[in-house]
PDB file of C-alpha atoms in Angstrom:
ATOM      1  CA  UNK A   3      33.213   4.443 -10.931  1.00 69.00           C
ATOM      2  CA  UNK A   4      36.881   4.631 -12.112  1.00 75.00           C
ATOM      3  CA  UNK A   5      38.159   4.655  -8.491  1.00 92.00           C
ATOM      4  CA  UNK A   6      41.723   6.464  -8.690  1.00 96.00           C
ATOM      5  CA  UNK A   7      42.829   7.259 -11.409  1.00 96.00           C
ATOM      6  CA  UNK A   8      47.164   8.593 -12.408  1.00 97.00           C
ATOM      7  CA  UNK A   9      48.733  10.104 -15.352  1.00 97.00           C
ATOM      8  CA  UNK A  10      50.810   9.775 -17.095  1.00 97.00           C
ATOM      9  CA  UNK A  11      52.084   5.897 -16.723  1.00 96.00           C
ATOM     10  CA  UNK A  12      55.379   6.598 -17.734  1.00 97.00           C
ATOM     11  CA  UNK A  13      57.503   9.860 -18.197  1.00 96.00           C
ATOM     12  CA  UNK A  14      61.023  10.310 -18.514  1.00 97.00           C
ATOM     13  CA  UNK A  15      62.539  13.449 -17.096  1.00 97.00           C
ATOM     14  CA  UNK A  16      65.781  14.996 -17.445  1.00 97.00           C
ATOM     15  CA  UNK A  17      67.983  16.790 -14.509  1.00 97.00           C
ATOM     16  CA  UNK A  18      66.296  20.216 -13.375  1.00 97.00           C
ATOM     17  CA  UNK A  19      63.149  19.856 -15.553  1.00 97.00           C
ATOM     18  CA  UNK A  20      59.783  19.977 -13.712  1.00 96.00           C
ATOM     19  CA  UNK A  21      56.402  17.985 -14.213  1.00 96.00           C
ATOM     20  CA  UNK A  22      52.921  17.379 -12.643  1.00 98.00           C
ATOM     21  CA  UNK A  23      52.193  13.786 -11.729  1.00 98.00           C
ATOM     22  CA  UNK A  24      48.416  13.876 -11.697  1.00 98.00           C
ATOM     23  CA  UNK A  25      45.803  11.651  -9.444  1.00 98.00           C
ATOM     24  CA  UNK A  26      41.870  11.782  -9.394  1.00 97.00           C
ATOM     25  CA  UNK A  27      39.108  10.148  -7.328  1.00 96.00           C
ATOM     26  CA  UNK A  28      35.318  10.076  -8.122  1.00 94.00           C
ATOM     27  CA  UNK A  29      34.501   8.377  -5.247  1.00 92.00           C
ATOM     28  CA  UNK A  30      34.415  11.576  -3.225  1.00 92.00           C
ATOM     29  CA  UNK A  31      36.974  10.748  -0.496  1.00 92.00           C
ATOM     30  CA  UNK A  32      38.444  13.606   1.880  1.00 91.00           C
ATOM     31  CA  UNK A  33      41.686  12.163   2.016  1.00 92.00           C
ATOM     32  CA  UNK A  34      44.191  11.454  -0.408  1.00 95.00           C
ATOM     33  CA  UNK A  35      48.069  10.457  -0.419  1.00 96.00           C
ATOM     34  CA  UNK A  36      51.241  10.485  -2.359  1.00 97.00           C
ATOM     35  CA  UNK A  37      53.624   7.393  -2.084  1.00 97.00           C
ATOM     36  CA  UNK A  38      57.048   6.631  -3.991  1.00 97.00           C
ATOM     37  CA  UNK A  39      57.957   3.011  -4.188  1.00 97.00           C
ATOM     38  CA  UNK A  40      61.513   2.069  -4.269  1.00 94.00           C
ATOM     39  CA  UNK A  41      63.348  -1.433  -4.771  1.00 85.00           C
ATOM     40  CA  UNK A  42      63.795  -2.962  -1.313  1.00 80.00           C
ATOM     41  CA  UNK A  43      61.719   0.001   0.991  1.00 80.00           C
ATOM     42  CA  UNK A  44      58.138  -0.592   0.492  1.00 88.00           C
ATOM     43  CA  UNK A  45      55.889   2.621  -0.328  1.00 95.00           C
ATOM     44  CA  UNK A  46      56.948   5.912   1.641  1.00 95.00           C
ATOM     45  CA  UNK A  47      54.457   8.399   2.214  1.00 95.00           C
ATOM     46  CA  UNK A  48      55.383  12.170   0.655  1.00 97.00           C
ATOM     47  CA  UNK A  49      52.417  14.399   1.311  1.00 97.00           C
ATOM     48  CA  UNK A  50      48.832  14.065   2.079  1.00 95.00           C
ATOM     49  CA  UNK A  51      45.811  15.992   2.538  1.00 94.00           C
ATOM     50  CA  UNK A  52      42.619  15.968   4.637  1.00 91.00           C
ATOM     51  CA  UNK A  53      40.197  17.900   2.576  1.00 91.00           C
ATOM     52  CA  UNK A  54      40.550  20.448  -0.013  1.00 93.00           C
ATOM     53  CA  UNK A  55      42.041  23.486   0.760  1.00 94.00           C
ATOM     54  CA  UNK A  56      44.310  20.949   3.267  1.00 94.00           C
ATOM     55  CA  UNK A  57      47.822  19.459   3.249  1.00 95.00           C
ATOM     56  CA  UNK A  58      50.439  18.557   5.288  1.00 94.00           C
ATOM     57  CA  UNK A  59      54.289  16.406   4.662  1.00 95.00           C
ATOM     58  CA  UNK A  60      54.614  13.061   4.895  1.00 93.00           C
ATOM     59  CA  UNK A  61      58.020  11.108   5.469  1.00 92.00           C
ATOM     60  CA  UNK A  62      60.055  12.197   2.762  1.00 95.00           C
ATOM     61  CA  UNK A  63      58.325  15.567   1.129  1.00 96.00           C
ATOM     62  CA  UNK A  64      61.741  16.971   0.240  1.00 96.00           C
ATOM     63  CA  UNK A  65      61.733  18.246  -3.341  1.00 96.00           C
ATOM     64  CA  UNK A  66      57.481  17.923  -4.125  1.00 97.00           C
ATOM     65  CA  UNK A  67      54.635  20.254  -3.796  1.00 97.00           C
ATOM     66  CA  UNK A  68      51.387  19.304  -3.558  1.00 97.00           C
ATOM     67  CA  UNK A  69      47.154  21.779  -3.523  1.00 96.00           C
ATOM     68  CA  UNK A  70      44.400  20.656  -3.226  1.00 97.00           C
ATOM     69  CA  UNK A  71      42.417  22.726  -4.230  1.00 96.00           C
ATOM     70  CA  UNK A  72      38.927  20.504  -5.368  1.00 96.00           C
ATOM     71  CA  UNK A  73      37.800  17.147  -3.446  1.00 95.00           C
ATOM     72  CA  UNK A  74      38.852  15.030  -7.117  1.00 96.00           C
ATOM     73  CA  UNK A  75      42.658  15.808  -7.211  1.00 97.00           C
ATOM     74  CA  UNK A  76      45.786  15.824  -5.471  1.00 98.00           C
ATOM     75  CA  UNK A  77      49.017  16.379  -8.051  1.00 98.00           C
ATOM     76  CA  UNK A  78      51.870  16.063  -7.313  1.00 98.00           C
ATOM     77  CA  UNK A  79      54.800  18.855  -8.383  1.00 98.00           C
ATOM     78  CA  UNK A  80      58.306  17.787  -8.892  1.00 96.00           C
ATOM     79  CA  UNK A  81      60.071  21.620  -9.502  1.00 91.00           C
ATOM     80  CA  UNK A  82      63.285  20.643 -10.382  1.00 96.00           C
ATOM     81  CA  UNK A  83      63.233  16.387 -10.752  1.00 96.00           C
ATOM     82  CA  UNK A  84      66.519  14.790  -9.975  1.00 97.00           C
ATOM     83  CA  UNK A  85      67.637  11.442 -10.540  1.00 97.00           C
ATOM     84  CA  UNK A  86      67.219  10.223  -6.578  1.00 96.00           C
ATOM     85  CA  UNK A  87      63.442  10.508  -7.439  1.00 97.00           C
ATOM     86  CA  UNK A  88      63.454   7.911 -10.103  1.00 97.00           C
ATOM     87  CA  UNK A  89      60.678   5.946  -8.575  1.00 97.00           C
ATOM     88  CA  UNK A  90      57.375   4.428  -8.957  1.00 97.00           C
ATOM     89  CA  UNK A  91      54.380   7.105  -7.470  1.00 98.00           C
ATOM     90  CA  UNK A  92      51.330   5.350  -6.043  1.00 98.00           C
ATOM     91  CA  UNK A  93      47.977   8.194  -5.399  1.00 97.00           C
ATOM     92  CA  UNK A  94      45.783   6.543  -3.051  1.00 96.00           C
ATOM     93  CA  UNK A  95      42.412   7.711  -1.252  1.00 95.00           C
ATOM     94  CA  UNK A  96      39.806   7.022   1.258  1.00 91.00           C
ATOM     95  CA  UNK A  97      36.742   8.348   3.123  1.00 88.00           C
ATOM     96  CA  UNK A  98      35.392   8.061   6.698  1.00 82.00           C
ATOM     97  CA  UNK A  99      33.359   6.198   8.793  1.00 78.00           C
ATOM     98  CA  UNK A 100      32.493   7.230  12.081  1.00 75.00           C
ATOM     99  CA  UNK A 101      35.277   9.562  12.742  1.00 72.00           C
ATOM    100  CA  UNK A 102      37.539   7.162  11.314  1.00 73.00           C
ATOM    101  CA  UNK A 103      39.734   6.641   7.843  1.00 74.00           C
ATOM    102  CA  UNK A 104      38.605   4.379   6.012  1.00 81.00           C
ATOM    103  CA  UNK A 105      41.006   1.295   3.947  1.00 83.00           C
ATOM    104  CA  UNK A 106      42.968   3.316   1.430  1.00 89.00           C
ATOM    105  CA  UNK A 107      42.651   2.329  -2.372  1.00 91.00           C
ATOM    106  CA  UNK A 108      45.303   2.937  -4.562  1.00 95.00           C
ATOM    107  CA  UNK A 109      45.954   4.405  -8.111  1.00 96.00           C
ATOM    108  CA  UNK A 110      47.775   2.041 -10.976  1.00 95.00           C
ATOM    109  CA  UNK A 111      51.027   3.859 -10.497  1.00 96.00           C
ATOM    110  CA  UNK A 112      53.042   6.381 -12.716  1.00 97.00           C
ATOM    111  CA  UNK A 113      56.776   5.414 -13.241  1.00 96.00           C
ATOM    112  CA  UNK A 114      59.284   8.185 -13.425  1.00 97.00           C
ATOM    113  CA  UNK A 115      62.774   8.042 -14.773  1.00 97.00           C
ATOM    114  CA  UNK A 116      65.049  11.097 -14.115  1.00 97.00           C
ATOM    115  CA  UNK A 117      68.102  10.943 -16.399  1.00 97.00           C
TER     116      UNK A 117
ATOM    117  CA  UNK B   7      57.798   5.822  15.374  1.00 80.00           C
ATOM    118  CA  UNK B   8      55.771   2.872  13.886  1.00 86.00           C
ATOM    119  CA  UNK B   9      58.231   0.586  11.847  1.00 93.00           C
ATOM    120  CA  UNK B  10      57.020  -2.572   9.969  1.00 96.00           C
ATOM    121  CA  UNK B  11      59.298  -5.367   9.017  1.00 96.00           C
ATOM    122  CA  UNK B  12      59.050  -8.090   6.427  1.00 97.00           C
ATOM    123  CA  UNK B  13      62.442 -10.244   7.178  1.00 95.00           C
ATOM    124  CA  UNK B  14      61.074 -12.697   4.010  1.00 96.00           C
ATOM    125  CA  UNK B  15      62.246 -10.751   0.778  1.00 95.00           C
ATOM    126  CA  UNK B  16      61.773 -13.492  -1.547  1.00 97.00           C
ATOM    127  CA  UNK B  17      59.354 -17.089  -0.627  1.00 97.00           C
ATOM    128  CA  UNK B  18      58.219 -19.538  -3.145  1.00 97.00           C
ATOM    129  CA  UNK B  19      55.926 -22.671  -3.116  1.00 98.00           C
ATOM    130  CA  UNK B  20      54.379 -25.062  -5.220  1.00 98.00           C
ATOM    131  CA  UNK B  21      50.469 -24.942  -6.575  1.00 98.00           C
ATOM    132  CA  UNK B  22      47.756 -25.621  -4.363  1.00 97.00           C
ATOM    133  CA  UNK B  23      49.965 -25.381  -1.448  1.00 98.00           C
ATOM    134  CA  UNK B  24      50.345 -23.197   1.567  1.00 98.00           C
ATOM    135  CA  UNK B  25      52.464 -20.810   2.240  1.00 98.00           C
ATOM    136  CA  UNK B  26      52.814 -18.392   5.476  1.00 98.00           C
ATOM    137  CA  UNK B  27      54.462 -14.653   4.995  1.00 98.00           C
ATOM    138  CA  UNK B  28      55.724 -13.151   7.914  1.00 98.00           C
ATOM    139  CA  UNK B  29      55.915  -9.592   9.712  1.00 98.00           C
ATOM    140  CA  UNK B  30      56.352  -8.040  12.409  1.00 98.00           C
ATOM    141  CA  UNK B  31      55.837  -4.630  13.558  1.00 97.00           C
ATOM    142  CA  UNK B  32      56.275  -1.858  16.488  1.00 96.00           C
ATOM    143  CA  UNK B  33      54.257   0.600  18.128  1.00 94.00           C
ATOM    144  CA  UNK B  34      53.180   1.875  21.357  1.00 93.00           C
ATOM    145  CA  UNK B  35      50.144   2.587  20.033  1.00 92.00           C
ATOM    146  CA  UNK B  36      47.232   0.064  22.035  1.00 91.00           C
ATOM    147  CA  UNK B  37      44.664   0.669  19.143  1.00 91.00           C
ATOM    148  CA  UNK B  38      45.694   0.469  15.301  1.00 93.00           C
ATOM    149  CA  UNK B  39      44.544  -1.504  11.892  1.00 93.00           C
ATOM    150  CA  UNK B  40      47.557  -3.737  10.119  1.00 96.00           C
ATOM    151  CA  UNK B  41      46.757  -4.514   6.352  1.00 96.00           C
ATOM    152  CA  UNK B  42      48.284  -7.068   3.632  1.00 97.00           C
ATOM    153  CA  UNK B  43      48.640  -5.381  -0.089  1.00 97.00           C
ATOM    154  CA  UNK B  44      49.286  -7.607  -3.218  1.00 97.00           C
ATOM    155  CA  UNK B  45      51.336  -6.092  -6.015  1.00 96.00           C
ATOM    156  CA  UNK B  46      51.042  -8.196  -8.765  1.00 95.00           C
ATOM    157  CA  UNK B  47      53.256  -7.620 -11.818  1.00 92.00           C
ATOM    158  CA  UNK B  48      50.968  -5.000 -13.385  1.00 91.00           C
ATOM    159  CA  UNK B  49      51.656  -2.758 -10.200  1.00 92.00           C
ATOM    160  CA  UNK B  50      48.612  -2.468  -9.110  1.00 93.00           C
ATOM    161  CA  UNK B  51      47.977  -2.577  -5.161  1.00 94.00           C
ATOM    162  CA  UNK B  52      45.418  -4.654  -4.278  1.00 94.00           C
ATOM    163  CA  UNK B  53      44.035  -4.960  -0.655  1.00 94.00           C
ATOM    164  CA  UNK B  54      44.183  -8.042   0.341  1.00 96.00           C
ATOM    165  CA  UNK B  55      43.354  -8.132   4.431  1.00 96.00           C
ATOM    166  CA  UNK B  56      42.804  -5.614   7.215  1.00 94.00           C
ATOM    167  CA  UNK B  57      42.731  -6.370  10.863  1.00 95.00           C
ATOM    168  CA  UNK B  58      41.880  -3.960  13.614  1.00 92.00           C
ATOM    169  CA  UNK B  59      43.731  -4.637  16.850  1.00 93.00           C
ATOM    170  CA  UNK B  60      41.034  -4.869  19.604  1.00 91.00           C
ATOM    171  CA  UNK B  61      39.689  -7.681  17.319  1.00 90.00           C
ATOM    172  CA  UNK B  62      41.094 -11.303  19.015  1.00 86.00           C
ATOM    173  CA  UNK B  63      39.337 -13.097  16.201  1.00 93.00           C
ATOM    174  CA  UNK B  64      41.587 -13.271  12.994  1.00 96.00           C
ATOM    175  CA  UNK B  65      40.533 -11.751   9.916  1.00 94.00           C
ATOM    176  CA  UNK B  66      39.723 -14.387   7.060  1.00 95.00           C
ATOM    177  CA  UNK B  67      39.359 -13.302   3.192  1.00 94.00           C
ATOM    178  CA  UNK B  68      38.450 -16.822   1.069  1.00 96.00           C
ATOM    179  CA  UNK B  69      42.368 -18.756   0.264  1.00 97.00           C
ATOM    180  CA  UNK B  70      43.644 -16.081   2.531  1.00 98.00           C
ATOM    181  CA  UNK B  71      43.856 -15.610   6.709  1.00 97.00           C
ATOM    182  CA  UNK B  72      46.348 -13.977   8.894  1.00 98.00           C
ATOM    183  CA  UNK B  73      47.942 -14.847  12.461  1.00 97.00           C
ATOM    184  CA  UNK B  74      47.297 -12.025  14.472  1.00 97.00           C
ATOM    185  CA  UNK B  75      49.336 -11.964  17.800  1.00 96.00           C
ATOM    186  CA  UNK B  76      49.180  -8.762  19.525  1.00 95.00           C
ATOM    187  CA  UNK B  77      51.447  -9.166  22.413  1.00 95.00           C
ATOM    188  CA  UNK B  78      54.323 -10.443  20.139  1.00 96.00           C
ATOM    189  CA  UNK B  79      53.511  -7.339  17.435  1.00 97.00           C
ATOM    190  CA  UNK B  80      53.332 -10.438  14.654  1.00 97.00           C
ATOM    191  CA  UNK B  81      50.863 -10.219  11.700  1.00 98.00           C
ATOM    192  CA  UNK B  82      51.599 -13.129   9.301  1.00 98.00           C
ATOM    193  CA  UNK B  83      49.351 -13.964   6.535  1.00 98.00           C
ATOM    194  CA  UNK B  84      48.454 -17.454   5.306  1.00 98.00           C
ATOM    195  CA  UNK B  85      47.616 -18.198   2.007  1.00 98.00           C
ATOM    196  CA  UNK B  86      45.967 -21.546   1.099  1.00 98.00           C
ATOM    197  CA  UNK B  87      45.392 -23.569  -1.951  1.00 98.00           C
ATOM    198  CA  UNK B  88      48.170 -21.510  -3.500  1.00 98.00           C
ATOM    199  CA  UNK B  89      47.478 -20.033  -7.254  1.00 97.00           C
ATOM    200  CA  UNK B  90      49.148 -19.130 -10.410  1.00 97.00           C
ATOM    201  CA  UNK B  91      47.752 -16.140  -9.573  1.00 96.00           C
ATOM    202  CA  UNK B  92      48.920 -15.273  -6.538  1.00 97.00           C
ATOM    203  CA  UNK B  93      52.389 -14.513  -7.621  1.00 97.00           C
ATOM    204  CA  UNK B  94      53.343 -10.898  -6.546  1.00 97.00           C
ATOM    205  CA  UNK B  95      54.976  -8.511  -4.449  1.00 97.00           C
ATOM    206  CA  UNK B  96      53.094  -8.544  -0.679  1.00 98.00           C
ATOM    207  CA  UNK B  97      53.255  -6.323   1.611  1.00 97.00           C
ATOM    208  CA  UNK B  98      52.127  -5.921   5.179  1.00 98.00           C
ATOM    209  CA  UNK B  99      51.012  -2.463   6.659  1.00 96.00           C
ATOM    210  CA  UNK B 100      50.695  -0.755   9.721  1.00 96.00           C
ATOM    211  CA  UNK B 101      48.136   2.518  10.530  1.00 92.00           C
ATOM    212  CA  UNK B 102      47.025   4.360  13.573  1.00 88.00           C
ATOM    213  CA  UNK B 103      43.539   3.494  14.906  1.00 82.00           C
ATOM    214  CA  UNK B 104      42.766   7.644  14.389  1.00 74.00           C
ATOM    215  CA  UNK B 105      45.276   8.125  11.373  1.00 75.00           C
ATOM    216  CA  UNK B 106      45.388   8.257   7.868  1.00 80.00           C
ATOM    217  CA  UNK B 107      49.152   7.400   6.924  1.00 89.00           C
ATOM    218  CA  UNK B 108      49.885   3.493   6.197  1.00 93.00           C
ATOM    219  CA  UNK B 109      53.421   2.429   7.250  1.00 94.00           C
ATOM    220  CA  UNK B 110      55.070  -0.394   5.077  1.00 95.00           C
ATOM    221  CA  UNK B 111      57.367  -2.913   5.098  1.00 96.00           C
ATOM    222  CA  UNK B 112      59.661  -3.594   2.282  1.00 95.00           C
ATOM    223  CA  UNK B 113      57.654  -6.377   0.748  1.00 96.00           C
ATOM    224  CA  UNK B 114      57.954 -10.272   0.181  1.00 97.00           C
ATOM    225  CA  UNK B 115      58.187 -11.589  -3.742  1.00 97.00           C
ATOM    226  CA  UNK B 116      55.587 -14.630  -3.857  1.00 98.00           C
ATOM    227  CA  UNK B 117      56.351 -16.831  -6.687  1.00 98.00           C
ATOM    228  CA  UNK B 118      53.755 -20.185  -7.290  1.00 98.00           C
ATOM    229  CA  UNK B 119      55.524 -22.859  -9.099  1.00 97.00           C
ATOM    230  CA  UNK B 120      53.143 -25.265 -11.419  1.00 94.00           C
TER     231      UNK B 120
END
């Protein structure tokens, strides 16, 4: 069981390009999340999804897509990356339990650097 | 809105002592789970403790427990017998009883001094 998995671990971008953060779960969970991580603001929440075929914007979804189109993965789409997302991306999943979400466990993280 | 606040940005204490992080959090919400994550240095977050709200008792994991006081909105987590290992980025949590999105606070740097 490899839990949640992220790649890459480290990319560096440069104005205007685009990229695919990627994030897979073999532990069969309907829901999974995007977070970015900034000094001094916790983790913010940028899209999530219910179920395949599901999603739905989180707090600050402005300039990433996001399918889901299997129950395994969730990526992320930056079109056109600019440097205000710099940032640290956390994936994170969980399942239900009697109508309820379960806790949510988290990827290792991909760091992005927009120059 | 649900906001979560950590007003501790950076705590230290020695080994094998205890240390209390604080946080404090808003809702109208009557029903609701609060959480502590650990980010140690490698990034990873780590679920530490979860409490569900119509619990009174206080959740306990091993060297770590938490203060739960509902009426005040306070969730602080205790941390006993401090380790080496222990040093890292914590961060207390807030989600609805029927949601699915986790609201954070901006984290406390835990440093253990030998």
């Amino acid at each position: 069981n490899a839990g949640v998995t992220q790649t890459p671990k480290f990319q560096v971008l440069k104005t205007g390009q685009s990229m695919t953060l990627q994030c897979a779960q073999d532990m069969n969970h309907e829901y999974m999340s995007w977070y970015r991580q900034d000094p001094g603001m916790g983790l913010r929440l940028i899209h999530y999804s219910v179920g395949a075929g599901i999603t739905d914007q989180g707090e600050v979804p402005n300039g990433y897509n996001v399918s889901r189109s299997t129950t395994e993965d969730f990526p992320l789409r930056l079109l056109s990356a600019a440097p205000s997302q710099t940032s640290v991306y956390f994936c994170a999943s969980s399942g239900v339990d009697g109508g309820r979400w379960e806790t949510q466990y988290f990827g290792p993280g991909t760091r992005l650097l927009v120059l | 809105a649900q906001t979560v606040t950590q007003s501790q940005p950076e705590m230290s204490v020695q080994e094998a002592e205890t240390v209390t992080l604080s946080c404090t959090y808003d809702t109208s919400e009557n029903n609701y789970y609060l959480f502590w994550y650990k980010q140690p240095p490698s990034r990873q977050m780590i679920l530490v403790i979860r409490q569900e709200a119509y619990k009174q008792q206080n959740a306990t994991e091993n060297r770590f427990s938490v203060n739960f006081q509902k009426a005040a909105k306070s969730f602080s987590l205790k941390i006993s017998d401090s380790q080496l290992g222990d040093t890292a980025m914590y961060f207390c949590a807030f989600m609805k009883w029927s949601g699915n999105k986790l609201v954070f606070g901006a984290g406390t740097i835990l440093r253990v001094k030998s």
